[in-house]
Amino acid sequence: RDKRFSGPFRLPTVPRPNLKCCMLGNAAHCEQADRIGVDHMSVEDLKKLNKNKKLVKKLAKRYDFFLASDNMIKQIPRLLGPGLTKAGKFPTLLSSSDDMQEKIDEVKSTIKFQMKKVMCLNVAVANVDMDKQQVIVNTQLASNFLTSLLKKQWQNIGQIYVKSTMGPAFQIYF
């Protein structure tokens, strides 16, 4: 029985381009988010939530991931409580020198392998709009990274399937 593990990995092409982002930041970052069309919240907006568990949960459900300014990242647990952490959506740090659009693309193209009690893993590695070669590259890189996380490498893997949302599953590793 293997230990639980988790590890993020950045793919060359974005597997899920429709992820919704929210910027939790200072005035400068909120202004920048406005320019590129990203939802944003300032410290005052977060204080209005007043650690209300239902509102924080609703906020976590509405967005797929969060970015936070470097000066605000320490205040977030104090302002929102454990709600975002429990949902697995604790904000990614955005320093003042980083380009916001670049950071958003980086987070969108990052996949997270998380093995908990169940010995089964699902990860999005591609979407319908990608061409065949991009799907192949993403799948190979993701499976190679997964094997690097495992103790016995490929001996730990039983099968690997590729499946579209409504389509049948295709076994690619036996």
PDB file of C-alpha atoms in Angstrom:
ATOM      1  CA  ARG A   1       0.000   0.000   0.000  1.00  0.00           C
ATOM      2  CA  ASP A   2       1.490   3.303  -1.096  1.00  0.00           C
ATOM      3  CA  LYS A   3       1.528   6.477   0.919  1.00  0.00           C
ATOM      4  CA  ARG A   4      -0.744   9.349   0.016  1.00  0.00           C
ATOM      5  CA  PHE A   5       0.849  11.951  -2.189  1.00  0.00           C
ATOM      6  CA  SER A   6       0.083  15.112  -4.064  1.00  0.00           C
ATOM      7  CA  GLY A   7       2.029  17.059  -6.624  1.00  0.00           C
ATOM      8  CA  PRO A   8       1.317  19.873  -9.064  1.00  0.00           C
ATOM      9  CA  PHE A   9       2.582  19.693 -12.647  1.00  0.00           C
ATOM     10  CA  ARG A  10       2.499  22.296 -15.405  1.00  0.00           C
ATOM     11  CA  LEU A  11       1.467  21.104 -18.861  1.00  0.00           C
ATOM     12  CA  PRO A  12       2.641  22.814 -22.078  1.00  0.00           C
ATOM     13  CA  THR A  13      -0.934  23.425 -23.321  1.00  0.00           C
ATOM     14  CA  VAL A  14      -3.880  24.491 -21.169  1.00  0.00           C
ATOM     15  CA  PRO A  15      -6.204  21.514 -20.533  1.00  0.00           C
ATOM     16  CA  ARG A  16      -9.041  23.559 -19.003  1.00  0.00           C
ATOM     17  CA  PRO A  17      -9.275  27.039 -20.557  1.00  0.00           C
ATOM     18  CA  ASN A  18     -12.692  27.853 -19.036  1.00  0.00           C
ATOM     19  CA  LEU A  19     -11.586  28.024 -15.392  1.00  0.00           C
ATOM     20  CA  LYS A  20     -12.948  31.037 -13.491  1.00  0.00           C
ATOM     21  CA  CYS A  21     -10.431  33.121 -11.589  1.00  0.00           C
ATOM     22  CA  CYS A  22     -10.861  35.680  -8.813  1.00  0.00           C
ATOM     23  CA  MET A  23      -8.164  38.154  -7.805  1.00  0.00           C
ATOM     24  CA  LEU A  24      -7.956  38.975  -4.090  1.00  0.00           C
ATOM     25  CA  GLY A  25      -5.706  41.969  -4.034  1.00  0.00           C
ATOM     26  CA  ASN A  26      -4.653  45.507  -3.391  1.00  0.00           C
ATOM     27  CA  ALA A  27      -5.868  48.443  -5.481  1.00  0.00           C
ATOM     28  CA  ALA A  28      -3.145  48.063  -8.133  1.00  0.00           C
ATOM     29  CA  HIS A  29      -3.869  44.370  -8.706  1.00  0.00           C
ATOM     30  CA  CYS A  30      -7.644  44.965  -8.743  1.00  0.00           C
ATOM     31  CA  GLU A  31      -7.160  47.649 -11.404  1.00  0.00           C
ATOM     32  CA  GLN A  32      -4.997  45.288 -13.472  1.00  0.00           C
ATOM     33  CA  ALA A  33      -7.613  42.512 -13.075  1.00  0.00           C
ATOM     34  CA  ASP A  34     -10.296  44.916 -14.305  1.00  0.00           C
ATOM     35  CA  ARG A  35      -8.269  45.625 -17.451  1.00  0.00           C
ATOM     36  CA  ILE A  36      -7.932  41.960 -18.409  1.00  0.00           C
ATOM     37  CA  GLY A  37     -11.512  41.106 -17.437  1.00  0.00           C
ATOM     38  CA  VAL A  38     -10.929  39.052 -14.280  1.00  0.00           C
ATOM     39  CA  ASP A  39     -13.236  39.262 -11.244  1.00  0.00           C
ATOM     40  CA  HIS A  40     -11.573  40.825  -8.213  1.00  0.00           C
ATOM     41  CA  MET A  41     -12.152  41.535  -4.524  1.00  0.00           C
ATOM     42  CA  SER A  42     -10.406  44.021  -2.259  1.00  0.00           C
ATOM     43  CA  VAL A  43      -9.782  43.794   1.514  1.00  0.00           C
ATOM     44  CA  GLU A  44     -13.038  45.681   2.151  1.00  0.00           C
ATOM     45  CA  ASP A  45     -15.032  43.161   0.072  1.00  0.00           C
ATOM     46  CA  LEU A  46     -13.491  40.298   2.056  1.00  0.00           C
ATOM     47  CA  LYS A  47     -14.268  42.034   5.364  1.00  0.00           C
ATOM     48  CA  LYS A  48     -17.932  42.208   4.306  1.00  0.00           C
ATOM     49  CA  LEU A  49     -18.014  38.391   4.223  1.00  0.00           C
ATOM     50  CA  ASN A  50     -17.242  38.601   7.955  1.00  0.00           C
ATOM     51  CA  LYS A  51     -16.030  34.968   8.233  1.00  0.00           C
ATOM     52  CA  ASN A  52     -19.587  33.866   7.390  1.00  0.00           C
ATOM     53  CA  LYS A  53     -19.106  30.189   6.526  1.00  0.00           C
ATOM     54  CA  LYS A  54     -21.975  30.074   4.024  1.00  0.00           C
ATOM     55  CA  LEU A  55     -20.768  33.138   2.118  1.00  0.00           C
ATOM     56  CA  VAL A  56     -17.154  31.901   2.037  1.00  0.00           C
ATOM     57  CA  LYS A  57     -18.347  28.498   0.789  1.00  0.00           C
ATOM     58  CA  LYS A  58     -20.438  30.214  -1.890  1.00  0.00           C
ATOM     59  CA  LEU A  59     -17.388  32.267  -2.936  1.00  0.00           C
ATOM     60  CA  ALA A  60     -15.255  29.100  -3.144  1.00  0.00           C
ATOM     61  CA  LYS A  61     -17.912  27.371  -5.292  1.00  0.00           C
ATOM     62  CA  ARG A  62     -18.247  30.308  -7.685  1.00  0.00           C
ATOM     63  CA  TYR A  63     -14.556  30.336  -8.713  1.00  0.00           C
ATOM     64  CA  ASP A  64     -12.189  27.554  -9.737  1.00  0.00           C
ATOM     65  CA  PHE A  65      -9.059  29.238  -8.373  1.00  0.00           C
ATOM     66  CA  PHE A  66      -7.897  32.396  -6.628  1.00  0.00           C
ATOM     67  CA  LEU A  67      -4.881  34.670  -6.950  1.00  0.00           C
ATOM     68  CA  ALA A  68      -3.788  36.916  -4.080  1.00  0.00           C
ATOM     69  CA  SER A  69      -1.423  39.874  -3.753  1.00  0.00           C
ATOM     70  CA  ASP A  70       1.720  39.225  -1.725  1.00  0.00           C
ATOM     71  CA  ASN A  71       0.711  41.729   0.962  1.00  0.00           C
ATOM     72  CA  MET A  72      -2.768  40.165   1.323  1.00  0.00           C
ATOM     73  CA  ILE A  73      -1.929  36.468   1.412  1.00  0.00           C
ATOM     74  CA  LYS A  74      -1.267  36.565   5.184  1.00  0.00           C
ATOM     75  CA  GLN A  75      -4.588  38.311   5.900  1.00  0.00           C
ATOM     76  CA  ILE A  76      -6.775  35.847   3.981  1.00  0.00           C
ATOM     77  CA  PRO A  77      -7.019  33.138   6.691  1.00  0.00           C
ATOM     78  CA  ARG A  78      -7.841  35.866   9.218  1.00  0.00           C
ATOM     79  CA  LEU A  79     -10.502  37.464   6.983  1.00  0.00           C
ATOM     80  CA  LEU A  80     -12.130  34.341   5.530  1.00  0.00           C
ATOM     81  CA  GLY A  81     -11.337  31.572   8.000  1.00  0.00           C
ATOM     82  CA  PRO A  82     -10.622  28.023   6.817  1.00  0.00           C
ATOM     83  CA  GLY A  83     -13.307  27.988   4.076  1.00  0.00           C
ATOM     84  CA  LEU A  84     -11.028  28.323   1.037  1.00  0.00           C
ATOM     85  CA  THR A  85      -8.467  25.876   2.430  1.00  0.00           C
ATOM     86  CA  LYS A  86     -11.162  23.253   3.075  1.00  0.00           C
ATOM     87  CA  ALA A  87     -12.392  23.656  -0.499  1.00  0.00           C
ATOM     88  CA  GLY A  88      -8.806  23.120  -1.723  1.00  0.00           C
ATOM     89  CA  LYS A  89      -8.718  26.564  -3.316  1.00  0.00           C
ATOM     90  CA  PHE A  90      -6.260  28.522  -1.201  1.00  0.00           C
ATOM     91  CA  PRO A  91      -5.034  31.465  -3.312  1.00  0.00           C
ATOM     92  CA  THR A  92      -1.877  31.326  -5.403  1.00  0.00           C
ATOM     93  CA  LEU A  93       0.613  34.089  -4.640  1.00  0.00           C
ATOM     94  CA  LEU A  94       0.923  36.904  -7.185  1.00  0.00           C
ATOM     95  CA  SER A  95       3.869  39.197  -6.453  1.00  0.00           C
ATOM     96  CA  SER A  96       3.854  42.807  -7.630  1.00  0.00           C
ATOM     97  CA  SER A  97       6.446  42.081 -10.346  1.00  0.00           C
ATOM     98  CA  ASP A  98       4.494  39.131 -11.867  1.00  0.00           C
ATOM     99  CA  ASP A  99       2.363  39.544 -14.972  1.00  0.00           C
ATOM    100  CA  MET A 100      -1.223  38.659 -14.038  1.00  0.00           C
ATOM    101  CA  GLN A 101      -2.263  37.138 -17.376  1.00  0.00           C
ATOM    102  CA  GLU A 102       0.863  34.961 -17.391  1.00  0.00           C
ATOM    103  CA  LYS A 103       0.140  33.770 -13.846  1.00  0.00           C
ATOM    104  CA  ILE A 104      -3.495  32.974 -14.737  1.00  0.00           C
ATOM    105  CA  ASP A 105      -2.351  30.908 -17.742  1.00  0.00           C
ATOM    106  CA  GLU A 106       0.199  29.137 -15.539  1.00  0.00           C
ATOM    107  CA  VAL A 107      -2.455  28.171 -12.978  1.00  0.00           C
ATOM    108  CA  LYS A 108      -4.854  27.066 -15.737  1.00  0.00           C
ATOM    109  CA  SER A 109      -2.212  24.772 -17.244  1.00  0.00           C
ATOM    110  CA  THR A 110      -1.213  23.262 -13.882  1.00  0.00           C
ATOM    111  CA  ILE A 111      -2.756  19.917 -12.972  1.00  0.00           C
ATOM    112  CA  LYS A 112      -2.707  18.458  -9.480  1.00  0.00           C
ATOM    113  CA  PHE A 113      -2.207  14.787  -8.704  1.00  0.00           C
ATOM    114  CA  GLN A 114      -3.742  13.914  -5.328  1.00  0.00           C
ATOM    115  CA  MET A 115      -3.829  10.357  -4.061  1.00  0.00           C
ATOM    116  CA  LYS A 116      -5.908   9.965  -0.920  1.00  0.00           C
ATOM    117  CA  LYS A 117      -7.464   6.777   0.494  1.00  0.00           C
ATOM    118  CA  VAL A 118      -8.899   5.523  -2.799  1.00  0.00           C
ATOM    119  CA  MET A 119      -6.337   3.975  -5.135  1.00  0.00           C
ATOM    120  CA  CYS A 120      -7.716   5.731  -8.202  1.00  0.00           C
ATOM    121  CA  LEU A 121      -6.825   9.073  -9.765  1.00  0.00           C
ATOM    122  CA  ASN A 122      -8.571  11.336 -12.284  1.00  0.00           C
ATOM    123  CA  VAL A 123      -6.820  14.262 -13.951  1.00  0.00           C
ATOM    124  CA  ALA A 124      -7.837  16.540 -16.830  1.00  0.00           C
ATOM    125  CA  VAL A 125      -5.009  16.571 -19.382  1.00  0.00           C
ATOM    126  CA  ALA A 126      -6.725  17.808 -22.556  1.00  0.00           C
ATOM    127  CA  ASN A 127      -9.878  19.290 -24.053  1.00  0.00           C
ATOM    128  CA  VAL A 128     -11.850  18.923 -27.280  1.00  0.00           C
ATOM    129  CA  ASP A 129     -10.304  21.988 -28.950  1.00  0.00           C
ATOM    130  CA  MET A 130      -6.748  20.605 -28.771  1.00  0.00           C
ATOM    131  CA  ASP A 131      -5.197  18.793 -31.729  1.00  0.00           C
ATOM    132  CA  LYS A 132      -4.024  15.176 -31.591  1.00  0.00           C
ATOM    133  CA  GLN A 133      -0.341  15.975 -31.005  1.00  0.00           C
ATOM    134  CA  GLN A 134      -1.056  18.309 -28.060  1.00  0.00           C
ATOM    135  CA  VAL A 135      -3.232  15.639 -26.420  1.00  0.00           C
ATOM    136  CA  ILE A 136      -0.469  13.036 -26.857  1.00  0.00           C
ATOM    137  CA  VAL A 137       2.232  15.326 -25.410  1.00  0.00           C
ATOM    138  CA  ASN A 138       0.089  16.328 -22.413  1.00  0.00           C
ATOM    139  CA  THR A 139      -0.873  12.703 -21.688  1.00  0.00           C
ATOM    140  CA  GLN A 140       2.730  11.463 -21.903  1.00  0.00           C
ATOM    141  CA  LEU A 141       4.086  14.232 -19.681  1.00  0.00           C
ATOM    142  CA  ALA A 142       1.314  13.768 -17.101  1.00  0.00           C
ATOM    143  CA  SER A 143       1.775   9.984 -16.905  1.00  0.00           C
ATOM    144  CA  ASN A 144       5.580  10.322 -16.662  1.00  0.00           C
ATOM    145  CA  PHE A 145       5.227  12.842 -13.832  1.00  0.00           C
ATOM    146  CA  LEU A 146       2.771  10.543 -12.046  1.00  0.00           C
ATOM    147  CA  THR A 147       5.237   7.649 -12.212  1.00  0.00           C
ATOM    148  CA  SER A 148       7.970   9.881 -10.769  1.00  0.00           C
ATOM    149  CA  LEU A 149       5.754  10.429  -7.697  1.00  0.00           C
ATOM    150  CA  LEU A 150       5.301   6.685  -7.118  1.00  0.00           C
ATOM    151  CA  LYS A 151       7.720   4.485  -5.156  1.00  0.00           C
ATOM    152  CA  LYS A 152       7.970   1.626  -7.658  1.00  0.00           C
ATOM    153  CA  GLN A 153       7.478   3.814 -10.741  1.00  0.00           C
ATOM    154  CA  TRP A 154       5.574   1.953 -13.502  1.00  0.00           C
ATOM    155  CA  GLN A 155       5.100  -1.195 -11.357  1.00  0.00           C
ATOM    156  CA  ASN A 156       2.656   0.776  -9.189  1.00  0.00           C
ATOM    157  CA  ILE A 157       0.332   1.570 -12.097  1.00  0.00           C
ATOM    158  CA  GLY A 158      -2.370  -0.940 -13.002  1.00  0.00           C
ATOM    159  CA  GLN A 159      -4.051   0.750 -15.956  1.00  0.00           C
ATOM    160  CA  ILE A 160      -4.258   4.184 -17.548  1.00  0.00           C
ATOM    161  CA  TYR A 161      -7.387   5.235 -19.418  1.00  0.00           C
ATOM    162  CA  VAL A 162      -8.099   8.260 -21.599  1.00  0.00           C
ATOM    163  CA  LYS A 163     -11.725   9.303 -21.528  1.00  0.00           C
ATOM    164  CA  SER A 164     -13.736  12.209 -22.887  1.00  0.00           C
ATOM    165  CA  THR A 165     -16.704  13.495 -20.910  1.00  0.00           C
ATOM    166  CA  MET A 166     -19.453  11.679 -22.803  1.00  0.00           C
ATOM    167  CA  GLY A 167     -17.363   9.195 -24.788  1.00  0.00           C
ATOM    168  CA  PRO A 168     -16.093   5.709 -24.038  1.00  0.00           C
ATOM    169  CA  ALA A 169     -12.849   5.075 -22.126  1.00  0.00           C
ATOM    170  CA  PHE A 170      -9.770   3.917 -24.032  1.00  0.00           C
ATOM    171  CA  GLN A 171      -7.131   1.952 -22.170  1.00  0.00           C
ATOM    172  CA  ILE A 172      -3.656   3.207 -23.090  1.00  0.00           C
ATOM    173  CA  TYR A 173      -1.588   1.334 -20.476  1.00  0.00           C
ATOM    174  CA  PHE A 174      -2.165  -2.282 -19.399  1.00  0.00           C
TER     175      PHE A 174
END
